[in-house]
């Protein structure tokens, strides 16, 4: 006998909310030891030992020469956009978090929104090609939901038109394409370590790159435009990471393999629990990609209705999300000027963004929780 759903007046399945993005804190004891060490040392920010170590660890992990840690990924993107001299127009997918677009516009660059490959959710290089004009200076791709973008085709496209190629890799630390880790693709990549991200430093981000000159400019600009000593060489901002953030970041990164395994198991349990359920499809990695399983993404067909499913789950205290509905091009201020921001229709972006639901996963969600969430979805699907 199935239980009475909360939308039918039953008790919610969960007494406490299940979140998408409940922070992973894999080794609290070690994180606290390091935080205390930073406080005792009275070196709290500005290139202390933990920030230096975190930068080294991240560069090694990504397999690149340079890493500049920052206070968050949005500022890292802004500094990178400015340091790389991007101007005019930059082609980017509409189907991403709004920060990817806003950071470009904030720096005076026009984001031109590109459609996605519906199969992967990532930028479609064939569509990107159609948007390149004499004003285009770069491509800002995104490894959406931690699934690496088509890096080979994008490198060819950028090479053909002489464009800079960057990756917003906010979701993708720990993922790899054809066995090569995210972090070393394009001219530079940007990680996010926001609390809700796979690896967190409360708030934080990093630029990783093999480009010596670009790294030097980013490093200077994230420190008020200063170089060695007090010498100021350009306009800069304050994008520095704190020692406390780095202490947390180092501890998270040390445990990344464990976190990937925890998330993989939950994804697998969702896959098994939702197999054969009509009207829902769980998005799985394509064969060329290894992913960190940071997000569990379900596509919901019209027979169930995405918004109906989300409402029913939320009534059960399962706080499902709809990232990245409705797509940047249908969001303020971009929606007001399609000729400038979205000159071509984006049918795949609109179709997918109207269907996606993100389900809770990570260390805050047990395998039994996952089974219960699947059971709720099965019940809702059965009455569609
Ligand atoms: N590029 C991409 C592709 C991105 O996705 C993002 C950020 C960025 C760039 C920019 O990175 P940062 O500048 O943030 O480093 C979140 C995050 O704020 C944002 O980092 C993230 N992407 C975006 C996809 O999601 P919200 O508004 O959905 O998060 P929030 O605060 O509602 O939290 C989500 C859930 O987690 C809630 O149910 C509450 C729970 N939660 C949250 C926090 C912060 C906790 O349980 N504990 C917590 O400490 O935006």
Tab-separated table of C-alpha atoms in Angstrom, residues 67-318:
chain	number	residue	atom	x	y	z
A	67	UNK	CA	46.018	28.811	-9.933
A	68	UNK	CA	44.757	32.057	-8.431
A	69	UNK	CA	42.286	31.538	-5.591
A	70	UNK	CA	39.536	34.144	-5.177
A	71	UNK	CA	36.727	35.084	-2.812
A	72	UNK	CA	34.096	33.608	-5.165
A	73	UNK	CA	33.737	32.429	-8.767
A	74	UNK	CA	31.764	35.453	-9.982
A	75	UNK	CA	34.644	37.772	-9.125
A	76	UNK	CA	37.107	35.253	-10.600
A	77	UNK	CA	35.167	35.381	-13.886
A	78	UNK	CA	35.100	39.190	-13.835
A	79	UNK	CA	38.822	39.454	-13.214
A	80	UNK	CA	39.539	36.864	-15.905
A	81	UNK	CA	37.312	38.609	-18.477
A	82	UNK	CA	39.124	41.886	-17.834
A	83	UNK	CA	42.602	40.378	-17.656
A	84	UNK	CA	42.055	38.555	-20.962
A	85	UNK	CA	40.946	41.789	-22.622
A	86	UNK	CA	37.572	40.413	-23.708
A	87	UNK	CA	35.384	43.082	-25.266
A	88	UNK	CA	32.604	43.344	-27.867
A	89	UNK	CA	30.691	40.066	-27.822
A	90	UNK	CA	31.311	36.695	-26.212
A	91	UNK	CA	29.297	33.621	-27.192
A	92	UNK	CA	28.028	31.572	-24.245
A	93	UNK	CA	25.224	29.092	-23.553
A	94	UNK	CA	21.954	30.530	-22.307
A	95	UNK	CA	21.372	27.404	-20.232
A	96	UNK	CA	23.537	28.217	-17.210
A	97	UNK	CA	23.456	30.095	-13.920
A	98	UNK	CA	22.918	33.810	-14.406
A	99	UNK	CA	26.396	34.626	-13.045
A	100	UNK	CA	28.027	33.442	-16.290
A	101	UNK	CA	26.129	36.128	-18.223
A	102	UNK	CA	26.154	38.862	-15.586
A	103	UNK	CA	29.923	38.789	-15.136
A	104	UNK	CA	30.390	39.499	-18.857
A	105	UNK	CA	27.858	42.325	-18.921
A	106	UNK	CA	29.296	43.731	-15.679
A	107	UNK	CA	32.646	43.977	-17.489
A	108	UNK	CA	31.045	45.754	-20.464
A	109	UNK	CA	31.019	42.687	-22.734
A	110	UNK	CA	27.820	41.552	-24.487
A	111	UNK	CA	26.950	37.909	-23.815
A	112	UNK	CA	25.443	36.395	-26.979
A	113	UNK	CA	23.377	33.370	-26.077
A	114	UNK	CA	23.867	30.114	-27.850
A	115	UNK	CA	21.696	26.999	-27.884
A	116	UNK	CA	22.619	23.674	-26.312
A	117	UNK	CA	22.937	20.123	-27.513
A	118	UNK	CA	19.804	18.702	-25.940
A	119	UNK	CA	21.496	15.353	-25.416
A	120	UNK	CA	24.191	16.769	-23.119
A	121	UNK	CA	22.779	20.142	-22.012
A	122	UNK	CA	26.062	21.743	-23.048
A	123	UNK	CA	26.842	24.469	-25.593
A	124	UNK	CA	26.291	23.386	-29.214
A	125	UNK	CA	29.428	24.342	-31.206
A	126	UNK	CA	27.496	24.316	-34.508
A	127	UNK	CA	25.083	26.888	-33.126
A	128	UNK	CA	27.930	28.904	-31.597
A	129	UNK	CA	29.530	29.144	-35.048
A	130	UNK	CA	26.408	30.864	-36.403
A	131	UNK	CA	26.687	33.581	-33.738
A	132	UNK	CA	30.306	34.588	-34.409
A	133	UNK	CA	30.596	38.075	-35.910
A	134	UNK	CA	33.419	40.585	-36.342
A	135	UNK	CA	32.587	41.803	-32.819
A	136	UNK	CA	33.149	38.391	-31.184
A	137	UNK	CA	36.289	38.119	-29.051
A	138	UNK	CA	35.704	34.903	-27.171
A	139	UNK	CA	33.654	31.882	-26.163
A	140	UNK	CA	32.649	31.270	-22.547
A	141	UNK	CA	31.592	27.633	-22.364
A	142	UNK	CA	30.152	25.939	-19.270
A	143	UNK	CA	30.586	22.348	-18.082
A	144	UNK	CA	26.931	22.187	-17.158
A	145	UNK	CA	26.002	20.161	-14.059
A	146	UNK	CA	29.629	18.927	-14.021
A	147	UNK	CA	29.340	17.263	-17.457
A	148	UNK	CA	32.322	18.423	-19.550
A	149	UNK	CA	31.508	20.492	-22.644
A	150	UNK	CA	32.711	19.379	-26.132
A	151	UNK	CA	36.218	20.741	-25.597
A	152	UNK	CA	37.725	19.429	-28.865
A	153	UNK	CA	35.104	21.036	-31.125
A	154	UNK	CA	35.238	24.270	-29.133
A	155	UNK	CA	39.043	24.409	-29.390
A	156	UNK	CA	38.755	23.961	-33.179
A	157	UNK	CA	36.120	26.687	-33.426
A	158	UNK	CA	38.074	29.149	-31.282
A	159	UNK	CA	41.251	28.376	-33.262
A	160	UNK	CA	39.510	28.882	-36.616
A	161	UNK	CA	38.216	32.351	-35.665
A	162	UNK	CA	41.120	33.440	-33.435
A	163	UNK	CA	38.906	33.635	-30.329
A	164	UNK	CA	39.823	33.264	-26.671
A	165	UNK	CA	38.202	30.202	-25.110
A	166	UNK	CA	37.255	30.054	-21.446
A	167	UNK	CA	35.295	27.632	-19.319
A	168	UNK	CA	32.979	28.397	-16.444
A	169	UNK	CA	33.779	25.225	-14.500
A	170	UNK	CA	31.806	26.152	-11.399
A	171	UNK	CA	30.199	22.690	-11.327
A	172	UNK	CA	32.960	20.560	-12.700
A	173	UNK	CA	35.916	20.017	-10.387
A	174	UNK	CA	36.568	16.269	-10.380
A	175	UNK	CA	35.033	15.707	-13.824
A	176	UNK	CA	37.050	14.651	-16.867
A	177	UNK	CA	36.721	14.372	-20.641
A	178	UNK	CA	38.344	11.412	-22.379
A	179	UNK	CA	40.254	10.908	-19.126
A	180	UNK	CA	41.598	14.471	-18.972
A	181	UNK	CA	40.530	16.479	-15.939
A	182	UNK	CA	38.508	19.653	-16.205
A	183	UNK	CA	40.729	22.627	-15.318
A	184	UNK	CA	43.238	22.411	-18.162
A	185	UNK	CA	40.971	23.179	-21.129
A	186	UNK	CA	40.876	26.401	-23.166
A	187	UNK	CA	42.847	29.500	-22.158
A	188	UNK	CA	41.638	29.265	-18.556
A	189	UNK	CA	38.902	27.746	-16.426
A	190	UNK	CA	37.094	29.019	-13.331
A	191	UNK	CA	36.020	26.847	-10.406
A	192	UNK	CA	33.459	27.789	-7.749
A	193	UNK	CA	33.794	26.742	-4.118
A	194	UNK	CA	30.483	28.201	-2.941
A	195	UNK	CA	28.978	26.343	0.032
A	196	UNK	CA	26.568	24.481	-2.245
A	197	UNK	CA	29.317	23.306	-4.592
A	198	UNK	CA	30.996	19.937	-4.668
A	199	UNK	CA	34.185	21.259	-3.037
A	200	UNK	CA	33.478	24.223	-0.815
A	201	UNK	CA	35.436	26.929	0.951
A	202	UNK	CA	32.262	28.593	2.350
A	203	UNK	CA	32.569	31.071	-0.549
A	204	UNK	CA	35.428	30.866	-3.017
A	205	UNK	CA	36.614	30.415	-6.548
A	206	UNK	CA	39.778	29.989	-8.583
A	207	UNK	CA	41.206	30.675	-12.012
A	208	UNK	CA	43.324	27.799	-13.348
A	209	UNK	CA	45.447	28.225	-16.461
A	210	UNK	CA	48.652	27.299	-18.270
A	211	UNK	CA	48.965	30.783	-19.782
A	212	UNK	CA	51.842	32.465	-17.889
A	213	UNK	CA	51.015	36.005	-18.993
A	214	UNK	CA	47.289	35.690	-18.313
A	215	UNK	CA	48.000	34.188	-14.883
A	216	UNK	CA	50.217	37.129	-13.991
A	217	UNK	CA	47.553	39.629	-15.033
A	218	UNK	CA	44.808	37.797	-13.109
A	219	UNK	CA	47.054	37.571	-10.042
A	220	UNK	CA	47.807	41.273	-10.175
A	221	UNK	CA	44.212	42.375	-10.898
A	222	UNK	CA	42.803	40.291	-8.057
A	223	UNK	CA	45.111	42.225	-5.715
A	224	UNK	CA	44.243	45.845	-6.588
A	225	UNK	CA	46.358	45.712	-9.770
A	226	UNK	CA	49.537	45.341	-7.759
A	227	UNK	CA	52.604	43.436	-8.805
A	228	UNK	CA	55.651	42.665	-6.714
A	229	UNK	CA	55.669	44.703	-3.532
A	230	UNK	CA	53.423	47.756	-3.667
A	231	UNK	CA	53.944	48.516	-7.366
A	232	UNK	CA	50.605	49.132	-9.141
A	233	UNK	CA	50.534	48.134	-12.804
A	234	UNK	CA	46.818	48.240	-13.701
A	235	UNK	CA	43.298	48.815	-12.428
A	236	UNK	CA	42.480	45.999	-10.049
A	237	UNK	CA	40.025	44.903	-7.434
A	238	UNK	CA	40.133	42.932	-4.211
A	239	UNK	CA	39.255	39.337	-5.086
A	240	UNK	CA	41.503	37.608	-2.571
A	241	UNK	CA	40.565	34.415	-0.756
A	242	UNK	CA	40.842	34.329	3.038
A	243	UNK	CA	42.919	31.810	5.007
A	244	UNK	CA	39.784	30.457	6.666
A	245	UNK	CA	38.242	29.773	3.255
A	246	UNK	CA	41.445	28.113	2.041
A	247	UNK	CA	41.579	25.948	5.200
A	248	UNK	CA	38.111	24.640	4.363
A	249	UNK	CA	38.959	24.320	0.659
A	250	UNK	CA	42.117	22.272	1.272
A	251	UNK	CA	40.175	19.921	3.532
A	252	UNK	CA	37.367	19.524	0.982
A	253	UNK	CA	39.794	18.865	-1.864
A	254	UNK	CA	41.648	16.214	0.172
A	255	UNK	CA	38.357	14.322	0.295
A	256	UNK	CA	37.243	14.760	-3.305
A	257	UNK	CA	37.471	11.072	-4.233
A	258	UNK	CA	35.254	10.182	-1.300
A	259	UNK	CA	32.744	12.897	-2.282
A	260	UNK	CA	32.617	11.690	-5.885
A	261	UNK	CA	31.946	8.157	-4.642
A	262	UNK	CA	29.180	9.327	-2.261
A	263	UNK	CA	27.501	11.238	-5.084
A	264	UNK	CA	27.993	8.428	-7.600
A	265	UNK	CA	26.250	5.990	-5.254
A	266	UNK	CA	23.299	8.326	-4.824
A	267	UNK	CA	23.047	8.865	-8.564
A	268	UNK	CA	23.119	5.105	-9.094
A	269	UNK	CA	20.375	4.619	-6.482
A	270	UNK	CA	18.213	7.244	-8.232
A	271	UNK	CA	18.885	5.495	-11.556
A	272	UNK	CA	17.774	2.147	-10.185
A	273	UNK	CA	14.780	3.641	-8.353
A	274	UNK	CA	13.476	5.544	-11.371
A	275	UNK	CA	14.162	2.973	-14.055
A	276	UNK	CA	11.090	2.377	-16.177
A	277	UNK	CA	9.046	5.126	-14.494
A	278	UNK	CA	6.961	6.682	-17.289
A	279	UNK	CA	7.399	10.410	-17.934
A	280	UNK	CA	10.802	10.858	-16.248
A	281	UNK	CA	14.352	10.439	-17.545
A	282	UNK	CA	17.419	10.684	-15.345
A	283	UNK	CA	20.283	12.465	-17.137
A	284	UNK	CA	23.399	10.274	-17.206
A	285	UNK	CA	26.956	11.077	-18.339
A	286	UNK	CA	27.855	10.474	-21.985
A	287	UNK	CA	30.542	7.816	-22.530
A	288	UNK	CA	33.316	10.366	-23.218
A	289	UNK	CA	32.792	12.062	-19.846
A	290	UNK	CA	33.589	11.106	-16.245
A	291	UNK	CA	31.528	13.300	-13.959
A	292	UNK	CA	31.544	14.257	-10.291
A	293	UNK	CA	27.778	13.565	-9.965
A	294	UNK	CA	27.359	16.894	-8.168
A	295	UNK	CA	23.822	17.254	-9.507
A	296	UNK	CA	21.067	14.701	-10.012
A	297	UNK	CA	19.037	16.007	-12.946
A	298	UNK	CA	15.675	14.597	-13.942
A	299	UNK	CA	13.770	15.467	-17.100
A	300	UNK	CA	10.035	15.462	-16.578
A	301	UNK	CA	7.599	14.998	-19.438
A	302	UNK	CA	4.352	16.941	-19.919
A	303	UNK	CA	2.233	13.982	-18.802
A	304	UNK	CA	3.504	14.591	-15.241
A	305	UNK	CA	4.418	18.276	-15.545
A	306	UNK	CA	7.673	19.558	-14.099
A	307	UNK	CA	6.090	22.230	-11.916
A	308	UNK	CA	3.506	19.777	-10.597
A	309	UNK	CA	6.246	17.340	-9.621
A	310	UNK	CA	8.295	20.082	-7.930
A	311	UNK	CA	5.247	21.230	-5.944
A	312	UNK	CA	4.479	17.666	-4.864
A	313	UNK	CA	8.103	17.054	-3.815
A	314	UNK	CA	8.296	20.319	-1.905
A	315	UNK	CA	5.140	19.374	0.005
A	316	UNK	CA	7.083	16.278	1.134
A	317	UNK	CA	9.971	18.527	2.278
A	318	UNK	CA	12.091	17.523	-0.722
